[in-house]
Short mmCIF file of C-alpha atoms and ligand atoms in Angstrom, two decimals:
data_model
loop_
_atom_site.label_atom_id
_atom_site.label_comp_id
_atom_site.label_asym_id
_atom_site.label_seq_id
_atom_site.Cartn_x
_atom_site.Cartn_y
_atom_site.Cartn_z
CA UNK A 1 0.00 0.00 0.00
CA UNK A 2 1.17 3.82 -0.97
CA UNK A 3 1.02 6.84 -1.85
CA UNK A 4 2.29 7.80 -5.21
CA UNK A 5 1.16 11.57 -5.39
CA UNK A 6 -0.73 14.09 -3.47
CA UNK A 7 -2.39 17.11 -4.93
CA UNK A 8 -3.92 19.87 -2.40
CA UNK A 9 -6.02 23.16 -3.20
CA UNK A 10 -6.75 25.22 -0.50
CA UNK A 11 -5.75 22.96 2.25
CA UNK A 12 -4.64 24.53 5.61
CA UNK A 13 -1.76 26.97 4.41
CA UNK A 14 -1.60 24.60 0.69
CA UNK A 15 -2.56 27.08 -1.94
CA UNK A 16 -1.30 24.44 -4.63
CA UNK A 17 0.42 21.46 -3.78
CA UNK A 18 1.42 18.69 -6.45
CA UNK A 19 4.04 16.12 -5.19
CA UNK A 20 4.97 12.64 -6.47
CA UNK A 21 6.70 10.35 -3.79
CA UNK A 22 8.59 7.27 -3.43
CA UNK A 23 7.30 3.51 -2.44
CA UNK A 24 10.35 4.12 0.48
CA UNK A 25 11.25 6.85 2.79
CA UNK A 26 9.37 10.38 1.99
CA UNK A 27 11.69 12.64 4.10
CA UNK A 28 9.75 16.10 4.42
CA UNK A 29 11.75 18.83 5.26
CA UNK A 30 11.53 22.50 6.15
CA UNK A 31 11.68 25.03 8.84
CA UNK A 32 9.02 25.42 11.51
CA UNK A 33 5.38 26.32 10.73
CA UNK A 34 6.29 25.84 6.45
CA UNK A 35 3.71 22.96 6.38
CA UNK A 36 5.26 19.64 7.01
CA UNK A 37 2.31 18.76 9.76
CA UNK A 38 -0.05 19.66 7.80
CA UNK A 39 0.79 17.62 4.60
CA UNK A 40 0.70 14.58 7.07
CA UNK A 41 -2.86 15.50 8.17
CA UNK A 42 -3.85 15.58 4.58
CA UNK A 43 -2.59 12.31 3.89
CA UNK A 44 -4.71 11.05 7.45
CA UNK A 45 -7.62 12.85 6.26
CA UNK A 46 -7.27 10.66 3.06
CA UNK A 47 -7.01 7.51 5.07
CA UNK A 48 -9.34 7.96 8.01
CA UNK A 49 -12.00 10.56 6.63
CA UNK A 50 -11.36 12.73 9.71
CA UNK A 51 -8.41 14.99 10.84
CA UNK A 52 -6.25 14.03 13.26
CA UNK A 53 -5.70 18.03 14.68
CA UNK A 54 -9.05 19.35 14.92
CA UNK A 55 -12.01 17.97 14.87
CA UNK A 56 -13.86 20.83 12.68
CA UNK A 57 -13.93 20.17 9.22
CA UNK A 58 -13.60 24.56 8.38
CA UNK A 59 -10.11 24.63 9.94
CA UNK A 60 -8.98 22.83 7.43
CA UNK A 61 -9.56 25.16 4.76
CA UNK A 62 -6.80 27.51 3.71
CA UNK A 63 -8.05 30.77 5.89
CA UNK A 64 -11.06 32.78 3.30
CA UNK A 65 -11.15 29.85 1.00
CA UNK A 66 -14.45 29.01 -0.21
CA UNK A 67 -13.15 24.81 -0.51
CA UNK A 68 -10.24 22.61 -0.12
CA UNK A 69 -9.39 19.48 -1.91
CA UNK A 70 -7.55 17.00 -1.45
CA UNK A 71 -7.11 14.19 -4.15
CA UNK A 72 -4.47 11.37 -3.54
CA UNK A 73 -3.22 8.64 -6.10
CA UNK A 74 -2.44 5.41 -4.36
CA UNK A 75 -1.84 1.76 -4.92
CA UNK A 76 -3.94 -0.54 -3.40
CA UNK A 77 -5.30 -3.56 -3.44
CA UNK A 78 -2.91 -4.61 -6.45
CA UNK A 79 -3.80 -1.60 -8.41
CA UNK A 80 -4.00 2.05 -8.53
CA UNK A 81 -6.82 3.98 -7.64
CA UNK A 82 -7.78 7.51 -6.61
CA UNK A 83 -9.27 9.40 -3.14
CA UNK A 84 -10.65 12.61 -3.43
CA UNK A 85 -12.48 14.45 -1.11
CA UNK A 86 -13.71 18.15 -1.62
CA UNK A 87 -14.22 20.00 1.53
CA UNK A 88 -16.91 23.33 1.73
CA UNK A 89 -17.17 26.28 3.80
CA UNK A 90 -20.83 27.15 5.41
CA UNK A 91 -23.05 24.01 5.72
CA UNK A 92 -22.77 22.50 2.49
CA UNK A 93 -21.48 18.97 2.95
CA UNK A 94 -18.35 17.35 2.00
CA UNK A 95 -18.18 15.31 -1.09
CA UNK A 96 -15.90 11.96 -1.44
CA UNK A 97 -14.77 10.56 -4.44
CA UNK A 98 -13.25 6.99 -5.22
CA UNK A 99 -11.85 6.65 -8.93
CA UNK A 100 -13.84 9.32 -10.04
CA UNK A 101 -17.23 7.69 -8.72
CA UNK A 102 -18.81 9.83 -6.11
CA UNK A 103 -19.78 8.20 -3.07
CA UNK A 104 -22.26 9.14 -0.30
CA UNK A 105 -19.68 8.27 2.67
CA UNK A 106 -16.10 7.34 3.94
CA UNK A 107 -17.15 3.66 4.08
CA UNK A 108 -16.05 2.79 0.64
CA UNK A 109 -12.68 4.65 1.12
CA UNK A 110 -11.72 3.17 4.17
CA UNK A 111 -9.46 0.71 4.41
CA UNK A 112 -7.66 1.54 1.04
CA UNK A 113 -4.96 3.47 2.52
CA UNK A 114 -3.74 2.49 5.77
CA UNK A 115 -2.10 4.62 8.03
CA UNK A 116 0.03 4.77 11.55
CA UNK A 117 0.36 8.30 12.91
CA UNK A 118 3.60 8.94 15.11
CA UNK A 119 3.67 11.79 16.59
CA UNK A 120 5.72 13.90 19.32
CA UNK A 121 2.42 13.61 21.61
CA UNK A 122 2.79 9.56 21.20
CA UNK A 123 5.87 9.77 23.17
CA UNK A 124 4.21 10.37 26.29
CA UNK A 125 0.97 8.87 25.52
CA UNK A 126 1.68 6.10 28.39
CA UNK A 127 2.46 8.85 30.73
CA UNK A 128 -0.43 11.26 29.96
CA UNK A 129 -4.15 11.19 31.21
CA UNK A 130 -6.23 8.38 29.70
CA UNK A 131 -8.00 9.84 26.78
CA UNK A 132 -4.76 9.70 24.85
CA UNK A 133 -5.14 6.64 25.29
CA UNK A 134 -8.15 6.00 24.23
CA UNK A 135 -8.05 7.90 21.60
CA UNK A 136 -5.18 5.51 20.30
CA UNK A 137 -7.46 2.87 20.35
CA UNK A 138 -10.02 4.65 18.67
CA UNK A 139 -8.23 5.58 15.72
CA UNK A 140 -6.74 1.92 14.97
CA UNK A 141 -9.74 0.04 15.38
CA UNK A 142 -11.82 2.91 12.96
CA UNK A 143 -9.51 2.12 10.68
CA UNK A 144 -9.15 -1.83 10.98
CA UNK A 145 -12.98 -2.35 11.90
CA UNK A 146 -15.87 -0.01 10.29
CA UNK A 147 -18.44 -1.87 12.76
CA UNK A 148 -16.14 0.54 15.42
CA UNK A 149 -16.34 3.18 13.31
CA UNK A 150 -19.61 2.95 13.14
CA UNK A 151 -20.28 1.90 17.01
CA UNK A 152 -18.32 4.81 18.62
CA UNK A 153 -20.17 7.69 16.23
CA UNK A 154 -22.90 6.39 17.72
CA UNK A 155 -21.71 5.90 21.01
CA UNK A 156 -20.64 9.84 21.20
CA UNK A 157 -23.75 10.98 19.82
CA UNK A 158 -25.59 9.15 23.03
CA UNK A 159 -22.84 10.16 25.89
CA UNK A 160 -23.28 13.51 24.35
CA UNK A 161 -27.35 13.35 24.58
CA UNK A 162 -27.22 11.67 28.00
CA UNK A 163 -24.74 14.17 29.22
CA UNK A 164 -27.11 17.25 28.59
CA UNK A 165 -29.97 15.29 30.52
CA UNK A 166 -28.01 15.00 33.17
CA UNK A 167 -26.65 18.32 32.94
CA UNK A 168 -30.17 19.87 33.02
CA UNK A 169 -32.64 17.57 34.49
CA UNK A 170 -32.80 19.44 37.94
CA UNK A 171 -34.58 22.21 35.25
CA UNK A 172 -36.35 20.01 33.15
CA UNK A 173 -37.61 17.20 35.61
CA UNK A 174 -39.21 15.34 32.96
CA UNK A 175 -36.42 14.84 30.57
CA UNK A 176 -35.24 12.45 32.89
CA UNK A 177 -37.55 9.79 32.06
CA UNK A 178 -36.14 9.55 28.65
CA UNK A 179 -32.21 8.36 30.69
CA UNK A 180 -33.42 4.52 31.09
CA UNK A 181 -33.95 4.46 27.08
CA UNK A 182 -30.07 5.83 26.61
CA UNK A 183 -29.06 3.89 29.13
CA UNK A 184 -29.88 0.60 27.31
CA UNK A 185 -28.74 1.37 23.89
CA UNK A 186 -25.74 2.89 25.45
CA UNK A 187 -24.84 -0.70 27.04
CA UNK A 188 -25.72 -2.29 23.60
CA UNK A 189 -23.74 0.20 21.16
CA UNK A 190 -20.51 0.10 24.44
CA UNK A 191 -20.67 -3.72 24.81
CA UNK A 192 -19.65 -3.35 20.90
CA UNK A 193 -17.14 -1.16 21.70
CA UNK A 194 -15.73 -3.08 24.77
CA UNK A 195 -15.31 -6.10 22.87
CA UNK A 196 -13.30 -4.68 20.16
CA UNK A 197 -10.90 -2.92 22.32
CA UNK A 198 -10.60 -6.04 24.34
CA UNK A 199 -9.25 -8.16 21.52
CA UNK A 200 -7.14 -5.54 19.78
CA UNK A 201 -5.66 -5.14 23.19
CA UNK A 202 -4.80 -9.17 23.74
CA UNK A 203 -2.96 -8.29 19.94
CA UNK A 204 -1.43 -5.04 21.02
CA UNK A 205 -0.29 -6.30 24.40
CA UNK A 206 1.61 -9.35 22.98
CA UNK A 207 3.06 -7.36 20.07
CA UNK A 208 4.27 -4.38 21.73
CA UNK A 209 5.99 -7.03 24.58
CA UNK A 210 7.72 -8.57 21.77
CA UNK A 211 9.29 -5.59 20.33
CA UNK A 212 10.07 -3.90 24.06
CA UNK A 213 11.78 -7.00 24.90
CA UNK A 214 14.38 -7.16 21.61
CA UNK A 215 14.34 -3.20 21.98
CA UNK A 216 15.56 -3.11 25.62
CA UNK A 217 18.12 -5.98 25.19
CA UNK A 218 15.96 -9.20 26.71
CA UNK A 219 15.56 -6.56 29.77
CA UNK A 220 12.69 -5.67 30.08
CA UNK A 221 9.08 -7.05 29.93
CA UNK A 222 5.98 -4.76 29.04
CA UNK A 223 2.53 -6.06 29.60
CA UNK A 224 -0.56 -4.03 28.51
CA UNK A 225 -4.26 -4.72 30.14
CA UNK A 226 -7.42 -3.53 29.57
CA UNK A 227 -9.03 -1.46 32.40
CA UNK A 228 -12.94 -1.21 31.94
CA UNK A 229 -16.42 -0.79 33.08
CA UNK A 230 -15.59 -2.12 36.95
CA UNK A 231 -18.18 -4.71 36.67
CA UNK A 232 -17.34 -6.42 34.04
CA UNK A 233 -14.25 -8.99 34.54
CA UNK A 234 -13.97 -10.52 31.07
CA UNK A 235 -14.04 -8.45 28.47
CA UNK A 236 -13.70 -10.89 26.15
CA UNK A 237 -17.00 -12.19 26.98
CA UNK A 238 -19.94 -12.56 24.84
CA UNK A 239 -21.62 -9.27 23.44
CA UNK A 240 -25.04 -10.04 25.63
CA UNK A 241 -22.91 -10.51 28.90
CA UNK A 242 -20.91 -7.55 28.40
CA UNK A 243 -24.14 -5.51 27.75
CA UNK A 244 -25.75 -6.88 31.08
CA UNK A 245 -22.86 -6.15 33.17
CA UNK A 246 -23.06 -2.21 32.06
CA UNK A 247 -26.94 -1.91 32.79
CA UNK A 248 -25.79 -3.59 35.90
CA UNK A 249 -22.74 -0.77 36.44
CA UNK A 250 -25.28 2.03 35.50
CA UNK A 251 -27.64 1.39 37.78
CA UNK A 252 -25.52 1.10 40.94
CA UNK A 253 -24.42 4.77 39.92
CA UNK A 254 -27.79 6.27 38.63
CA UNK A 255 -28.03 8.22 41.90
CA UNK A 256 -24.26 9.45 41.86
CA UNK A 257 -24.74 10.64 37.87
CA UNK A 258 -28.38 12.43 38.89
CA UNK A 259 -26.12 14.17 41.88
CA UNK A 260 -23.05 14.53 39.72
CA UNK A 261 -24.99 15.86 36.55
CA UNK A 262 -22.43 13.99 34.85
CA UNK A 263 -21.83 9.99 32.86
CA UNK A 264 -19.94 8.16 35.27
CA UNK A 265 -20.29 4.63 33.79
CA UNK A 266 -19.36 3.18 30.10
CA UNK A 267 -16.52 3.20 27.66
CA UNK A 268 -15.95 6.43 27.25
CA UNK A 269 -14.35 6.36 30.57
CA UNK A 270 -11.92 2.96 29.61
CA UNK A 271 -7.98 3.05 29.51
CA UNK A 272 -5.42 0.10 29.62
CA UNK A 273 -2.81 -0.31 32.16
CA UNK A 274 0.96 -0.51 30.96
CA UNK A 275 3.16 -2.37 33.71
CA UNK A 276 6.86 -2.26 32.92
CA UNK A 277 8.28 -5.66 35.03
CA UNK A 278 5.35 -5.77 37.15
CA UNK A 279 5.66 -2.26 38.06
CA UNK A 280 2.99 0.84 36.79
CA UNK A 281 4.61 2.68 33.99
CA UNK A 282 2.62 5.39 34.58
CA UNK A 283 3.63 5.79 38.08
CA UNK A 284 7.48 5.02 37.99
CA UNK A 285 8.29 5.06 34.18
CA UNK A 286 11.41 6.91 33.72
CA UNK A 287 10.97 9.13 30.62
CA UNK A 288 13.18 6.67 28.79
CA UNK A 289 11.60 3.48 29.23
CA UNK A 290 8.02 5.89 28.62
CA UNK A 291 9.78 6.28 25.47
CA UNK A 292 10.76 3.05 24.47
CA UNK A 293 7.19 1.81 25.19
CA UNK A 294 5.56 3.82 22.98
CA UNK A 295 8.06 3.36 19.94
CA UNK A 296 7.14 -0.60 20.98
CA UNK A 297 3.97 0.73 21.10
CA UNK A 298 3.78 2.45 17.60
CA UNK A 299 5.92 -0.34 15.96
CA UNK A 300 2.92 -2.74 17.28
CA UNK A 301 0.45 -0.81 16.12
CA UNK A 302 1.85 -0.83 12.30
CA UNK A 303 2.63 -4.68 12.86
CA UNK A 304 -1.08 -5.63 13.37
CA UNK A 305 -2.52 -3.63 11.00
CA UNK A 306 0.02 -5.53 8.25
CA UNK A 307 -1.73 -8.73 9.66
CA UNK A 308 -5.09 -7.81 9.67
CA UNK A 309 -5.00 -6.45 6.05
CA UNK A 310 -2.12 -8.26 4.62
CA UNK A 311 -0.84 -4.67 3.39
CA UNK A 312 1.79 -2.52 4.72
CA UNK A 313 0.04 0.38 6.30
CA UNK A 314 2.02 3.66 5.61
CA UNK A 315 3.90 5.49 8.55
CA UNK A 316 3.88 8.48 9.29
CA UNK A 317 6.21 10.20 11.51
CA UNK A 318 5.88 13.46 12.53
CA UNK A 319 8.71 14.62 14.20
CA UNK A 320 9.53 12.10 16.20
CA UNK A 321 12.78 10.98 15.01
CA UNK A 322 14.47 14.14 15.98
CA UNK A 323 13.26 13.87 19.37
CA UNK A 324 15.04 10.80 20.29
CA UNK A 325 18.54 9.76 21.18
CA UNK A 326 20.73 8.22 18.32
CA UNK A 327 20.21 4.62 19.86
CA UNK A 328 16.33 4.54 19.99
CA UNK A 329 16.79 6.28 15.84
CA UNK A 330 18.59 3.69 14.86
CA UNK A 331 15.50 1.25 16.13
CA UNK A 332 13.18 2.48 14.69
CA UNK A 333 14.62 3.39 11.33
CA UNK A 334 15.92 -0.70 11.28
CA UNK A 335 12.26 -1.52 11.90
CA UNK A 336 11.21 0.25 8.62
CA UNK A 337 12.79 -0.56 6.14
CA UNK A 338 9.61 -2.11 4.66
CA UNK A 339 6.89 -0.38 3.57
CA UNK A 340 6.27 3.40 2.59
CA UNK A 341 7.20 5.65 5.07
CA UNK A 342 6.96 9.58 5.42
CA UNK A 343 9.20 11.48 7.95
CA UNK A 344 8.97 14.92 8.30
CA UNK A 345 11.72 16.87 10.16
CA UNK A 346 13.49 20.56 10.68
CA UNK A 347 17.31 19.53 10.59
CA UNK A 348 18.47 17.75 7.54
CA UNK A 349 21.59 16.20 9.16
CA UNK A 350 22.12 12.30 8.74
CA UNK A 351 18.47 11.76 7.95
CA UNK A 352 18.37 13.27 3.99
CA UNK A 353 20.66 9.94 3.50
CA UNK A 354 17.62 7.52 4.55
CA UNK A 355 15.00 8.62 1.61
CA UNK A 356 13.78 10.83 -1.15
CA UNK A 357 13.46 14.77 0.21
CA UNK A 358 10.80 17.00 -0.16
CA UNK A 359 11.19 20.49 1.33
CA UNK A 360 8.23 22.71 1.79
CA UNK A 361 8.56 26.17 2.26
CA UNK A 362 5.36 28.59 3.37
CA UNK A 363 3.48 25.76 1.78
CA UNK A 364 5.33 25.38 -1.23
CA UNK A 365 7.22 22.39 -2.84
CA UNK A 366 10.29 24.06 -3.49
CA UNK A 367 12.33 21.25 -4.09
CA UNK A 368 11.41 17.67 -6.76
CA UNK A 369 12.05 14.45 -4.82
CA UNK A 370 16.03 13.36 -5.39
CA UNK A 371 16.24 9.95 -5.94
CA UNK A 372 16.73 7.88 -2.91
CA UNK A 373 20.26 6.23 -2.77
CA UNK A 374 20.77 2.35 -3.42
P1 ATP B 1 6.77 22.56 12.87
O1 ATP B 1 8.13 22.19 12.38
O2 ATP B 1 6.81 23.69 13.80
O3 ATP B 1 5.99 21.41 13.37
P2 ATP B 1 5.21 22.48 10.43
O4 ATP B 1 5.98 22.65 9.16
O5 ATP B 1 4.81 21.10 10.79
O6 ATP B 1 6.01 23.18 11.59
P3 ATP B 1 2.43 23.01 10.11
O7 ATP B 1 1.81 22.73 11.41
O8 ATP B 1 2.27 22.01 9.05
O9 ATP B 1 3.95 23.40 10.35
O10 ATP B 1 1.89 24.37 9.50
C1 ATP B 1 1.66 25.41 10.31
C2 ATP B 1 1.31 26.63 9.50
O11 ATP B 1 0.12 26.46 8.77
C3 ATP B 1 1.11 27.75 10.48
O12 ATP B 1 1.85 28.86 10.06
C4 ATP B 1 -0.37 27.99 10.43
O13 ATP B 1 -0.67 29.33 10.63
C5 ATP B 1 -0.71 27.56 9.03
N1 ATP B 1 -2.12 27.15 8.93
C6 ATP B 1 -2.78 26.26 9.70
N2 ATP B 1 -4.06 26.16 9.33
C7 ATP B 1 -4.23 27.00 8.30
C8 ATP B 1 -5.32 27.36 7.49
N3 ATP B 1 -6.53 26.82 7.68
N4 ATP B 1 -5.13 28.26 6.50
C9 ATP B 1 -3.91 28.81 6.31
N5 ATP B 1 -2.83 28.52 7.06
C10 ATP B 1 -2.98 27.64 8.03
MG1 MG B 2 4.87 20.03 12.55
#
């Protein structure tokens, strides 16, 4: 799987951006605020149908554009194809093309071009708070699994609903009545949720211990494990028996979420423990060894989703290489030499050797890709 060539109107600070790249290492270079980022969250928005910096669509277009689009030729599925979506300013809705046939969502897009985002923030995702987390999670398993994709829309259109109930039921008594109804069809649509998370975790878990282990010498071992919903103690249980123990979970706490005004009980509250030889990362991780696990982490991540749909997903690294010693560089740049990669970075130093360079400037190609050495 790859990208061959991007083309961007009107995207973030993109007036005009055409750019071929290689099936290897894509270095992206320039100075600070030129664009490098941004071309990265094109090529996500491409992938995932949603951008990985904001979560409104208008930010996205270059500032008093009326549209942005963003058109991407890639090879997939043992041929090439094209994804184009057009973005609008105002209301209007965005429109999604696949080989020139317009389609009325994502769903036939997904899938086709594989991504793994690595990003400065990933570094101290096992350190942070736990929607980072989460939010890890989230974005594999919408791309691996459009059931999840599907579940968790629907999912944060309820926990949104049920939070402005319980937000505002002490002035408008009766809306309270409707909380049973969102209660159930919150435990149906979570339970769906749950038991994805719980078996991409069982994957990500023995993965990412595999690649701590050979990264830390034999050292050290890493063991990942899914924290959720209190009352449930196998998540890997059957859909029905996950659903029962929520109902059973939100009703123990329907008097603290009345009192509260907020939604104490569900998946939107889930995280996963990372224990570092049997001792909390989180708690006594020296930044290091925080580090280390989440390359292991990332590495993982990009492993599975090569199993799960026999294609090389495309990485993309923003940044991160410069902010790690030599030693934990030279890891992860012997871990990819499969598979298209793009790196974007400020210095050019020992890196321009690895790959084919782009350099942006103010959001300008001002340089055509040299050819990557043998
Ligand atoms: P750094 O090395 O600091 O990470 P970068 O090259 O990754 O820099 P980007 O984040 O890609 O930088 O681009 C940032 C620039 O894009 C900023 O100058 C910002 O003002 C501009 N920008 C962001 N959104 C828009 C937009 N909608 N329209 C025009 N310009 C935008
Ligand atoms: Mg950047």
């Amino acid at each position: 799987m790859r990208l061959d060539r991007l083309r961007l109107r009107g995207f973030r600070n993109y007036r005009e951006l055409d750019a071929d790249f290689v099936p290897g290492v894509n270095l992206i270079l320039g100075d600070n605020a030129q664009g490098k980022t941004n071309l990265l969250e094109a090529i996500c928005y491409l992938s995932t149908g949603r951008a990985f910096r904001t979560r409104k669509e208008a930010e996205l277009l270059r500032f008093g554009a009326d549209f942005a689009d963003l058109e991407g030729e890639i090879f997939s599925q043992g041929r090439e194809q094209t994804l184009r979506a057009v973005l609008f300013a105002g209301k209007r809705p965005r429109q999604l093309y696949l080989n020139g046939v317009k389609e009325k969502s994502f769903g036939k897009l997904q899938g086709l071009l594989t991504t793994v985002l690595f990003c400065p923030e990933d570094l101290l995702v096992l350190k942070s708070g736990a929607a980072a987390r989460r939010r890890l999670l989230d974005s594999a398993l919408c791309q691996l699994r459009p059931g999840y994709d599907r579940a968790l829309t629907e999912y944060n259109r309820l926990l949104e609903q049920k939070s402005a109930i319980l937000r505002q039921w002490k002035e408008y008594p009766a809306w309270a009545d409707a909380l049973p109804e969102f209660n159930l069809r919150m435990a149906q649509v979570g339970a769906v949720l749950i038991g994805y998370r719980a078996n991409y975790l069982v994957k990500l878990d023995r993965c990412t211990a595999r690649y701590h282990r050979e990264f830390s010498g034999g050292a050290e071992d890493l063991r990942l494990s899914y924290k959720t919903v209190s009352t449930i103690d196998n998540p890997l249980a059957p859909r029905q028996e996950l659903e029962q123990r929520i109902l059973e979970h939100q009703e123990a706490h329907l008097r603290a979420e009345l009192e509260s005004g907020q939604c104490l009980t569900g998946p939107h509250k889930d995280d996963f423990d990372v224990v570092l030889d049997e001792i909390s990362l989180k708690a006594f991780g020296s930044q290091g060894q925080t580090r280390t696990a989440a390359i292991s982490l990332k590495l993982a991540e990009r492993e599975i989703f090569r199993d799960d749909t026999g294609e090389e997903p495309v990485l993309l690294l923003d940044d991160v290489l410069s902010e790690l010693d030599a030693r934990r560089q030279d890891f992860v740049l012997n871990q990819i030499k499969t598979g298209q990669v793009f790196i974007t970075c400020c210095e050019t130093d020992r890196l321009t050797e690895i790959g084919a360079v782009t350099i942006i400037q103010n959001g300008k190609k001002i340089q055509a890709p040299l050819v990557p050495p043998v």
